[in-house]
XYZ file of C-alpha atoms in Angstrom:
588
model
C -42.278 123.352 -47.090
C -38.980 125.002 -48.187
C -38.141 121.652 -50.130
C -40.168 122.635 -52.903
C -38.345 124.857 -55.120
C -41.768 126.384 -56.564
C -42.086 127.591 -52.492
C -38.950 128.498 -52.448
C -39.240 130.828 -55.733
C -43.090 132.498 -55.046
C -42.264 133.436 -51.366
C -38.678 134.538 -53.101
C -40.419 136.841 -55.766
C -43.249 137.905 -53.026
C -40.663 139.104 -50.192
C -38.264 140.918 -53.138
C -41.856 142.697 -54.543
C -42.822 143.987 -50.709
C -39.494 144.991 -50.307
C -38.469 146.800 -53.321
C -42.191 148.447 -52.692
C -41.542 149.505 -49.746
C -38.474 150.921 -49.814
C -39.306 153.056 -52.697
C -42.085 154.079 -50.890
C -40.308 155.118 -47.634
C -37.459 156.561 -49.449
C -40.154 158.758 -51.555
C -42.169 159.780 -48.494
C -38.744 160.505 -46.844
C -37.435 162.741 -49.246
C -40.669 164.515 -49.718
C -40.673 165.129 -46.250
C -37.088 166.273 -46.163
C -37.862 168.347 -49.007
C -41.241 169.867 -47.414
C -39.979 170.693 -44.200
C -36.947 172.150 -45.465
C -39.261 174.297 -48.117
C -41.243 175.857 -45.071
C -38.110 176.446 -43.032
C -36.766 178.279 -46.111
C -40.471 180.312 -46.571
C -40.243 181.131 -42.734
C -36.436 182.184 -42.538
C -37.128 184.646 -45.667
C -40.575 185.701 -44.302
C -38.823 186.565 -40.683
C -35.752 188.141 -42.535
C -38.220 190.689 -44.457
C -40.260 191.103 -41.419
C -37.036 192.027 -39.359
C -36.144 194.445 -42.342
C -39.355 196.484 -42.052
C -39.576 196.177 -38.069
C -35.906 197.471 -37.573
C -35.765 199.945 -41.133
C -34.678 202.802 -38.616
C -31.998 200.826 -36.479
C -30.705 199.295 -39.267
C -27.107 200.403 -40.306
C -27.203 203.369 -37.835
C -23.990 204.571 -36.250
C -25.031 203.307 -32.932
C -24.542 199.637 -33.022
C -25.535 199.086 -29.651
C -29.459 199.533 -29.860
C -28.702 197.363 -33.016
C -27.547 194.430 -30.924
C -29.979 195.081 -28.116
C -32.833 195.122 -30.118
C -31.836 191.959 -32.343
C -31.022 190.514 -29.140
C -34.503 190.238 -27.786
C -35.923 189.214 -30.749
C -33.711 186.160 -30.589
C -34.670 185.040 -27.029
C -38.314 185.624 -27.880
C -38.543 183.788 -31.184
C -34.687 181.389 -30.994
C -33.896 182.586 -34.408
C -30.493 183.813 -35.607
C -29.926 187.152 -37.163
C -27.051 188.425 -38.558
C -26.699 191.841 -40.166
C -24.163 192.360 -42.576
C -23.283 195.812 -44.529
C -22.702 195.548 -48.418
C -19.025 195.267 -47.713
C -19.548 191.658 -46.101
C -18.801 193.275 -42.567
C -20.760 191.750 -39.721
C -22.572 195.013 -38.015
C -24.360 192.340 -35.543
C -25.053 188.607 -35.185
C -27.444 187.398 -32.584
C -25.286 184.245 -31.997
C -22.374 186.439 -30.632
C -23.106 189.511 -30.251
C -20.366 190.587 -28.317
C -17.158 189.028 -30.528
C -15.961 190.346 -33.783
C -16.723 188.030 -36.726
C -14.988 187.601 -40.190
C -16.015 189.067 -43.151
C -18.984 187.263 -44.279
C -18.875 188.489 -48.345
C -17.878 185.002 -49.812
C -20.132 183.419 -47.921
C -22.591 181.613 -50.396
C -25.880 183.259 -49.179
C -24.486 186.520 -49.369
C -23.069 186.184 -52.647
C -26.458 184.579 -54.480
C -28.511 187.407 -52.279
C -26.277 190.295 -53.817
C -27.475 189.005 -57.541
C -30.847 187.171 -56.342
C -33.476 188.467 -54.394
C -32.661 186.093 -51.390
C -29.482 184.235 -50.872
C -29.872 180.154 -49.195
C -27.462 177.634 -47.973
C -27.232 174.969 -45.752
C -24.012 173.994 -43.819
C -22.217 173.225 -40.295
C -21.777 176.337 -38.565
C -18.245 177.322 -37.350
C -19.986 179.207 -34.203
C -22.451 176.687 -32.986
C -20.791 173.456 -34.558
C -23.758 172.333 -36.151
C -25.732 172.055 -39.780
C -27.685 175.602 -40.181
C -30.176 176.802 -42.710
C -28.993 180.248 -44.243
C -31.530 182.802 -45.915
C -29.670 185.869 -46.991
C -31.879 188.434 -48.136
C -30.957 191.978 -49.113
C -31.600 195.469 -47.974
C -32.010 198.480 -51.147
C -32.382 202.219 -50.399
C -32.863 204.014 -53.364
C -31.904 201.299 -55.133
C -28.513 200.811 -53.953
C -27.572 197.298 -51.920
C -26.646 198.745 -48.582
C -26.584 195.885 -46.585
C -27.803 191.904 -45.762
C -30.261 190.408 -43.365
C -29.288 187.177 -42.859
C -31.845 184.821 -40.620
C -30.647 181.427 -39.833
C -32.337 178.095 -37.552
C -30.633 175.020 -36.861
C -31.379 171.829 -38.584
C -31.321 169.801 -35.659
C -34.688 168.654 -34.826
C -35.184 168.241 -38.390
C -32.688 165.711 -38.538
C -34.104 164.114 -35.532
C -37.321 163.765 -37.051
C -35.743 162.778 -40.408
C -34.007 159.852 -38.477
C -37.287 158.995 -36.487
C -39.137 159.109 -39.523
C -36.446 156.910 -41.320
C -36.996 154.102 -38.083
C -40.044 154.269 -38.180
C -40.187 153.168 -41.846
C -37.505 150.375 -40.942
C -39.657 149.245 -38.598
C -42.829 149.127 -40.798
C -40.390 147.693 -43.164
C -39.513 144.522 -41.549
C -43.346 143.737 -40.273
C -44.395 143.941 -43.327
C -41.850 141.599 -44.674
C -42.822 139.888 -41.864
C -46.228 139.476 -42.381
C -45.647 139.224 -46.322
C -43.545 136.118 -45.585
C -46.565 134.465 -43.599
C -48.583 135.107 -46.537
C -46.463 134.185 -49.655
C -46.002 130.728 -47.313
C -49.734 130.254 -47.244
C -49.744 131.293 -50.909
C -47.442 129.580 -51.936
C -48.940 126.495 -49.995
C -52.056 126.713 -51.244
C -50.461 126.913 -55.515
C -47.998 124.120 -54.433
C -50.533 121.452 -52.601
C -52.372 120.869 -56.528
C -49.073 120.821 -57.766
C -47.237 118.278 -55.698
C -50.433 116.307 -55.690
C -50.576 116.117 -59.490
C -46.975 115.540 -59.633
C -46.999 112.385 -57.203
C -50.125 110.851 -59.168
C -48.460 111.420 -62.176
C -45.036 109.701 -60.957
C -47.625 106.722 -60.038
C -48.561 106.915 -63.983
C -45.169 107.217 -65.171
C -44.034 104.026 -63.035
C -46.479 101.702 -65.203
C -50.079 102.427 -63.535
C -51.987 103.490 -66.363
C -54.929 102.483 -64.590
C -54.236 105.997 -62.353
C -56.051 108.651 -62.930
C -55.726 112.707 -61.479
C -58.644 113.553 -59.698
C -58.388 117.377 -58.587
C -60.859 120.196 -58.872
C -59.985 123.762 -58.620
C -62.069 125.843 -60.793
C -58.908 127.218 -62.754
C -56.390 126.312 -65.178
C -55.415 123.146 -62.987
C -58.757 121.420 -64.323
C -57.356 121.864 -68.330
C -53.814 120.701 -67.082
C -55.699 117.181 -65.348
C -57.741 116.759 -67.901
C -55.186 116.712 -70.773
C -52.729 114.636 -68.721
C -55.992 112.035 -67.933
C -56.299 112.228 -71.980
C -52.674 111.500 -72.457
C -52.534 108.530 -69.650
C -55.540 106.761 -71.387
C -54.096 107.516 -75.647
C -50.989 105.958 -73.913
C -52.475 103.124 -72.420
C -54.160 102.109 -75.357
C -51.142 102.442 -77.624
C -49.329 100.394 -75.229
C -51.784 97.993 -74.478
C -52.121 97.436 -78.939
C -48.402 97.779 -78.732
C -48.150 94.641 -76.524
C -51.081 93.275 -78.499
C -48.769 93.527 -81.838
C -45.562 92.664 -79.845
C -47.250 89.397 -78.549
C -48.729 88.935 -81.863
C -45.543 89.166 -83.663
C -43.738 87.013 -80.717
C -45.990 84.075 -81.681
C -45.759 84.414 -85.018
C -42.106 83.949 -84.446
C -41.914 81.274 -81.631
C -44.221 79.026 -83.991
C -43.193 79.748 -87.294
C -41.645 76.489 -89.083
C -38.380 78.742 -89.729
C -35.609 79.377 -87.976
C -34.605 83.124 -87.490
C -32.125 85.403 -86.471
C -30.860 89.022 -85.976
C -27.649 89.469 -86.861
C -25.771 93.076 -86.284
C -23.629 94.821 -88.609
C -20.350 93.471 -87.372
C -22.028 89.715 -87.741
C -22.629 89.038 -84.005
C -26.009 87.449 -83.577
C -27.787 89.506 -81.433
C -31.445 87.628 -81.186
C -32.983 83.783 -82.001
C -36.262 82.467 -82.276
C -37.454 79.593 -80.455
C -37.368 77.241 -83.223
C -33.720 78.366 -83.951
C -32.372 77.394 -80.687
C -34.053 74.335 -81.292
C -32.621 73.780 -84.830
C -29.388 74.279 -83.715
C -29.108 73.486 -80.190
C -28.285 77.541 -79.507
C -27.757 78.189 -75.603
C -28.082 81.162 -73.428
C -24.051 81.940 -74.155
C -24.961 81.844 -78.276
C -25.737 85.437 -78.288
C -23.325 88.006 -79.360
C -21.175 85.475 -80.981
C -20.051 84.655 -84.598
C -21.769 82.629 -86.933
C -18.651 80.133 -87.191
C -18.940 79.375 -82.913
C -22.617 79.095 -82.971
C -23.617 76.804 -86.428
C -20.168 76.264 -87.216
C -20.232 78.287 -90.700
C -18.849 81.890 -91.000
C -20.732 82.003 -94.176
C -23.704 83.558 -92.718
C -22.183 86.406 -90.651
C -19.873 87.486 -93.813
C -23.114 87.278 -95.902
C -24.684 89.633 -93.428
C -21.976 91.960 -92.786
C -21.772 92.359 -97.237
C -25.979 92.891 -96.626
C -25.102 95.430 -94.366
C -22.804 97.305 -96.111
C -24.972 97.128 -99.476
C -28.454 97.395 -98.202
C -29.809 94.932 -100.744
C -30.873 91.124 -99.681
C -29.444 87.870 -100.113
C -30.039 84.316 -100.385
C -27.493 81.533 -99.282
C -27.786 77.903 -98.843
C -26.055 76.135 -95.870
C -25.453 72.777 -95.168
C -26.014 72.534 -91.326
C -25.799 69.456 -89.206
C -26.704 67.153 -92.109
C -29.642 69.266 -92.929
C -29.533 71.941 -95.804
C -30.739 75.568 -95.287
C -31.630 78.270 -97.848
C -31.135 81.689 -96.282
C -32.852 84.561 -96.736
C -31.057 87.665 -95.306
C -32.476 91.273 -95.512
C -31.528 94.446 -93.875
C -33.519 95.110 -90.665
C -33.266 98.788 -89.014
C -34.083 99.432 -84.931
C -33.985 102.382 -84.262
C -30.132 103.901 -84.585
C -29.388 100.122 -85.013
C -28.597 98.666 -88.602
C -29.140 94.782 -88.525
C -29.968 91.978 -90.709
C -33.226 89.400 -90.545
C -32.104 86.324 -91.572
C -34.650 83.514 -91.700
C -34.192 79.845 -92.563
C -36.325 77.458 -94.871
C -35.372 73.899 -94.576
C -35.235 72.452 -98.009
C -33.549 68.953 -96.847
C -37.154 67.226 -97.407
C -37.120 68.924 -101.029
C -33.629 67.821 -101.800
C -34.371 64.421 -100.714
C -37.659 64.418 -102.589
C -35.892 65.649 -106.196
C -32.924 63.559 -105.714
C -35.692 60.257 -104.863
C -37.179 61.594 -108.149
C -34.377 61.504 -110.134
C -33.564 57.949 -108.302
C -37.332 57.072 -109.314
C -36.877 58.149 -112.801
C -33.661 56.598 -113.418
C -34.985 52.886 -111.774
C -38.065 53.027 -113.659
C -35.865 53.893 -117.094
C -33.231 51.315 -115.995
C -36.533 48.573 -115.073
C -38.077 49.209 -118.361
C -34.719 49.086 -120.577
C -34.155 45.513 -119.014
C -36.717 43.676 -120.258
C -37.313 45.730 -123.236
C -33.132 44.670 -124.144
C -34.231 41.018 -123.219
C -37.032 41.005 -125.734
C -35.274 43.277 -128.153
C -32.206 40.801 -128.261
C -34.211 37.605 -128.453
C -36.864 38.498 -131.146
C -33.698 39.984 -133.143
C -32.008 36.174 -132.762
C -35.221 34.590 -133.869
C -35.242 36.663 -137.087
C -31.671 35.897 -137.678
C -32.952 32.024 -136.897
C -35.646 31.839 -139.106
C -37.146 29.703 -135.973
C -34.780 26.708 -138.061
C -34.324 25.029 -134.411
C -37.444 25.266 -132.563
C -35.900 24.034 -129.399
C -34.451 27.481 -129.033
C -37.231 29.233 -130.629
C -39.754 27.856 -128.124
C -36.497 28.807 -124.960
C -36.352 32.884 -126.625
C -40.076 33.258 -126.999
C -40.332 32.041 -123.254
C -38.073 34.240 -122.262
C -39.860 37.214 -124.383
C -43.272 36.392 -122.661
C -41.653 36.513 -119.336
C -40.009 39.673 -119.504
C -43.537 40.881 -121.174
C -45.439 39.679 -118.241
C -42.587 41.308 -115.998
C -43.222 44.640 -117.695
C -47.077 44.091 -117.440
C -46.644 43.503 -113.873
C -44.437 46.653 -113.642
C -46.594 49.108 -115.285
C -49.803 47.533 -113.370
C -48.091 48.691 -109.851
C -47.005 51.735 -111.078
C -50.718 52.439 -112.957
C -52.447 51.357 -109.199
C -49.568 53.791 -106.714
C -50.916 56.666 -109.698
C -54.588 55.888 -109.192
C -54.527 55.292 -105.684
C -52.050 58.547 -105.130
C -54.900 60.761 -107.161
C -57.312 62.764 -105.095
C -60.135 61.011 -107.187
C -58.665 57.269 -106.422
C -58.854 58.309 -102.742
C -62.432 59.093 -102.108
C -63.763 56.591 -104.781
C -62.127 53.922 -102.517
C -65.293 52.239 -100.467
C -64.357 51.404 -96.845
C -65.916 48.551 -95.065
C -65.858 46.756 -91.957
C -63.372 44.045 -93.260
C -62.698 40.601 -90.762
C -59.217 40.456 -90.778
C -59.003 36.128 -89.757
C -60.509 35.612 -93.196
C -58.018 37.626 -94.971
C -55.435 36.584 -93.284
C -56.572 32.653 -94.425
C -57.193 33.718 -97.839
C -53.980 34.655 -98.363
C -52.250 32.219 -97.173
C -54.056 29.497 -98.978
C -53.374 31.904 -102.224
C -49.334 31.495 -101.492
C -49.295 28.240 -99.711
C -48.636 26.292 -102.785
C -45.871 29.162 -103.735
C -43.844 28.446 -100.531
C -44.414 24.373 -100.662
C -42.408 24.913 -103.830
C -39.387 26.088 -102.169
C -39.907 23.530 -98.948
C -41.122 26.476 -96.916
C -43.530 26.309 -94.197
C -46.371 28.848 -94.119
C -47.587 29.080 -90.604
C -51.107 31.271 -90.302
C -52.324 32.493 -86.378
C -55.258 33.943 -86.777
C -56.885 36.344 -83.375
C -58.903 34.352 -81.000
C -62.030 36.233 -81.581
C -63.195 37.853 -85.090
C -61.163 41.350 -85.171
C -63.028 44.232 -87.694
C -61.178 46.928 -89.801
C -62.195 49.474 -91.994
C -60.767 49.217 -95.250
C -61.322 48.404 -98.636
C -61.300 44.277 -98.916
C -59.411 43.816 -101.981
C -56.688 46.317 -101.160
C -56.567 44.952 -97.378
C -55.792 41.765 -98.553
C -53.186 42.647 -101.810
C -51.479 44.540 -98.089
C -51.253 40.584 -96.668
C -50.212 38.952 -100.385
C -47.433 41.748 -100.810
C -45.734 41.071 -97.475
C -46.347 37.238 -97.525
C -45.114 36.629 -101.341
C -42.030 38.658 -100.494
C -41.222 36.807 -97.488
C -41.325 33.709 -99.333
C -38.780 35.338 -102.533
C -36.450 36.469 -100.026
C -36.668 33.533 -97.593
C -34.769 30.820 -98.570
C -35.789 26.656 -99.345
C -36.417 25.230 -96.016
C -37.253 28.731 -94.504
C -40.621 29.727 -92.425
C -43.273 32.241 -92.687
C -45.321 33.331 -89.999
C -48.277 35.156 -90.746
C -50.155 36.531 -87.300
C -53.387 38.531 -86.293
C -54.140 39.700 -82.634
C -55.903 42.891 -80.446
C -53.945 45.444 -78.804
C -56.298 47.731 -76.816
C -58.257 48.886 -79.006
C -56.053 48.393 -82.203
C -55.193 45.403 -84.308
C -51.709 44.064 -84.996
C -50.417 41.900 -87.717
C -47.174 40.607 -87.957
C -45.858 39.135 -91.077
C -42.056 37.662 -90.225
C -39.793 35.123 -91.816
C -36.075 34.069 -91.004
C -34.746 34.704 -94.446
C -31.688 36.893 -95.719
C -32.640 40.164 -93.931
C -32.572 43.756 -94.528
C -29.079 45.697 -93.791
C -29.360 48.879 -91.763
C -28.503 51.142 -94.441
C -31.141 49.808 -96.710
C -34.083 49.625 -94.097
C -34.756 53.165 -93.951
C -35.338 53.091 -97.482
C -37.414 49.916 -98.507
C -40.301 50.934 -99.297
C -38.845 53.928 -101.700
C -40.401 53.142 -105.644
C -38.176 50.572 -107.153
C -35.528 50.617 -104.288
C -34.246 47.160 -103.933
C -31.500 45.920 -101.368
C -29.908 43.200 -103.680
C -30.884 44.420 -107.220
C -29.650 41.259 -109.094
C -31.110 38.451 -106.232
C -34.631 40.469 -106.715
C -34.672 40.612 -110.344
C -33.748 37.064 -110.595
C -36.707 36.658 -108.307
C -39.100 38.484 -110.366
C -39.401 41.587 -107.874
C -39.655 45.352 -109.383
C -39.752 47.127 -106.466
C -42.936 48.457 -106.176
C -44.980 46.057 -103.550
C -43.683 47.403 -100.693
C -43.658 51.153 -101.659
C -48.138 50.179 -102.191
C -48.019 48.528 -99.339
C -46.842 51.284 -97.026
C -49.238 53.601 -99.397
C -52.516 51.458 -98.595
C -51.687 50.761 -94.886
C -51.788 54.729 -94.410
C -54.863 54.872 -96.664
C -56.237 52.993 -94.282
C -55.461 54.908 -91.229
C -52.536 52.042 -90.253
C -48.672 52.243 -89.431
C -46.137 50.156 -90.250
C -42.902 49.337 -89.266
C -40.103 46.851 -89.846
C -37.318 45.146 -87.898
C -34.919 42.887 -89.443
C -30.924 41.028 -89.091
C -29.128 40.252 -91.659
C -29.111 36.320 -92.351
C -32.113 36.053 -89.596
C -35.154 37.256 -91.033
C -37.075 40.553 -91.339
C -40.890 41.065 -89.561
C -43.091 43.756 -90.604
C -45.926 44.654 -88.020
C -49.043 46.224 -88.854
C -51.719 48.304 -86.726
C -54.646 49.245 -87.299
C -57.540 50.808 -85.701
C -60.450 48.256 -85.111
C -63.932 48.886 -86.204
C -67.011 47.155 -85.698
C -69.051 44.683 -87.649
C -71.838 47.017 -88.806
């Protein structure tokens, strides 16, 4: 019970309240009794000193001293008071308390020098006679107005005392019961203020540790009820600002974990302090990254000086970082938690984009360079028949060959380039008709298309067409311009004596072509860019051949238009094969 320093401080303050009480109470009622009984022994001594003054007016301050002493005598064993007569020169003419002695002087006594200028004289002290405290009432005697002597009555203060230190026990004693029985009931007080207390304050520790489904259930008719209910309205305000605290939190955690950018939090000093998911994936960041400089994590103390200059500034910045073979633009902002002063810095990856403008400016500079070719060709050779005057028309008839041909090579140019455009366009997409298209019969009509193309050159065109009839959906005239690409350049790049083997079969429920040869072969530097616009691997061999390098840059285009993959193996001086899938279809 005593644990509780609210116990501790109510039975405290209860026990200090009774006490002071009391003892301001006993001490009053002491003192007023003191004071009472000392006022009526004061009344009475006068009263009998007056009385003795009348009864003994002809005795007093006779010559014969004798009948003085006998008479005061009596009185004194009679009524136990003390009487002492004194003359106006302080001379003791009789004193019932030794009658028979001589006694001092008694005029500097302090009753009988207030009674000579008062009209009684009073003092209280320890009696050289008896050896203990007296009460003194001095009161004087006139006859014709002159002093002529002192009555002096006297009682000892004995039993007074007694009953002053009775009295004073007594109150002790009431005293310590009643602390006694205060303490019993500031501990049941105090019990009964603490109990709500200590139960509010252990379901409220339950809230505090996380339960915010905890609620305070008391009911006491008083101020406890306001207290419960305001801490029931605070427990449920907080749970719902938690609970759409966490909502945000999570929110903002998968924002972050599935953004497409990498991002960090860097401090002031240029430690990074945090990492998104996709950031540890970017750069292979483990646990130990954290709390480290830029130059040990990604290997470039560009970033963490960048942020460190963004923290000292407060303005945002934009870098670009070359990381791992891929190439960043960074976006770094201040970012303030709390006391804490960081910097956000998130990633874009514009690799694709720099690969895409530098392709363009590849594409651009191949189509200029393809068109300038045969433009020069037929530029040159129309300038040297002018010059001729066609005067030999063995080489007229040669230069206007050549003209035509590099005409019908830029005819054939600007045809692929016109189809990738109109295919590419949104509108050439979904005015494309797809049919069920039976792949066996393409595959034969294009070989019989190129067979006399490859008998030219001694080549052997071998066609293996699927067991059963095999169904795709496609357009039929682009399916097949797929097979003539594939097949015409594996007989320009094969060479005389070589063999093509064209192939159709079912793969679960997909269909595979395979188109290989055993010609010159693709290097591996130049496969992963083959079918690029006007990329060619030997730039002289496939002009002299007649290629522009656009077939296979359509064909990838229309086997994806068509819901297909391709891909492409291939040695160099043993051949290349391309293989095809598809998802089958039905016939209807």
């Amino acid at each position: 019970m005593f644990h509780s320093k609210i116990t501790r401080r109510l039975v405290t303050s209860f026990l200090l309240i009774v006490l002071v009480s009391l003892s301001l109470l006993g001490i009053l009622l002491l003192n007023y009794f003191r004071d009472y009984t000392m006022q009526q022994e004061k009344n009475a001594l006068i009263l009998n000193a007056k009385i003795i003054e009348t009864s003994l007016e002809d005795q007093l301050y006779s010559r014969d001293v004798s009948g003085l002493h006998t008479t005061l005598q009596e009185l004194h064993e009679k009524t136990d008071l003390r009487v002492t007569v004194i003359d106006a020169d302080g001379a003791v003419l009789s004193d019932t308390a030794d009658p028979n002695q001589a006694m001092n002087n008694h005029l500097d006594r302090e009753e009988v020098q207030q009674a000579m200028t008062e009209p009684y004289g009073f003092a209280i002290r320890q009696s050289e006679t008896l050896k203990e405290n007296l009460m003194y009432v001095a009161v004087p005697v006139y006859r014709g107005g002159q002093l002529i002597g002192i009555i002096r009555t006297s009682s000892s203060l004995v039993s007074m005392e007694q009953s002053y230190h009775t009295g004073l026990r007594v109150i002790l004693s009431a005293l310590f019961f009643a602390l006694l029985a205060a303490l019993i009931i500031a501990i049941w007080l105090a019990h009964r203020q603490v109990q709500p207390i200590r139960c509010l304050s252990l379901d409220a520790m339950e809230i505090a540790s996380g339960n915010l489904h905890k609620r305070l259930q008391w009911q006491s008719g008083d101020e406890f009820d306001t207290l419960v209910q305001t801490i029931n309205q605070l427990t449920r305000n907080l749970s719902a600002k938690i609970q759409e605290s966490q909502a945000e939190a999570e929110k903002m955690s998968l924002i972050l974990n599935h953004t497409d950018n990498a991002i960090m939090l860097i401090d002031e000093r240029g430690l990074i302090v945090d990492t998104n998911r996709q950031a540890e994936e970017d750069f292979q960041l483990q646990g130990n990254a954290l709390h480290r400089h830029s130059i040990h994590v990604i290997g470039s103390a560009e970033l963490s000086e960048t942020a460190q200059e963004v923290c000292r500034q407060g303005k945002a910045q934009t870098i670009t970082l070359t990381i791992r073979s891929k190439t960043y633009q960074v976006f770094l902002a201040p970012f303030y938690d709390g006391p804490d002063e960081l910097v956000l810095a998130v990633f874009h990856d514009i690799s694709l984009l720099r690969e895409i403008h530098q392709r363009q400016s590849e594409f651009v500079s191949n189509a200029a360079h393809e068109l300038a070719t045969p433009l020069t060709s037929i530029s040159g050779f129309a300038e040297t028949l002018l010059d001729d005057d066609f005067k030999d028309p063995e080489a007229s008839r040669h230069f206007i060959g050549i003209i035509y041909r590099e005409a019908q090579r830029m005819n054939s140019l600007m045809k692929g380039l016109l189809e990738l455009a109109r295919l590419d366009s949104t509108h050439g997409k979904t005015k494309i008709k797809r049919i069920p298209v039976e792949v066996n019969t393409i595959l034969h009509q294009t070989a019989e298309q190129l067979q006399a193309k490859a008998k030219s050159k001694g080549q052997t065109l071998i066609e293996e067409p699927a067991p059963i009839p095999l169904y795709v959906l496609a357009a039929p005239e682009l399916f097949g311009q797929i097979l003539y690409n594939l097949t015409e350049n594996a007989i320009k790049y094969t060479p005389e004596g070589g063999t093509i083997h064209l192939k159709s079969r079912q793969v679960a429920d997909h269909l595979e072509l395979t188109v290989a040869d055993n010609g010159i072969g693709i290097g591996p530097a130049d496969l992963p860019r083959i079918f690029d616009r006007f990329y060619r691997v030997d730039k002289a061999r496939a002009r002299k051949s007649g290629g522009n390098g656009i077939g296979l840059s359509l064909v990838k285009f229309l086997v994806e238009l068509f819901g297909g993959t391709i891909d492409v193996k291939s040695q160099i001086g043993q051949g290349t094969t391309f293989t095809l899938t598809f998802p089958l279809t039905t016939k209807s």
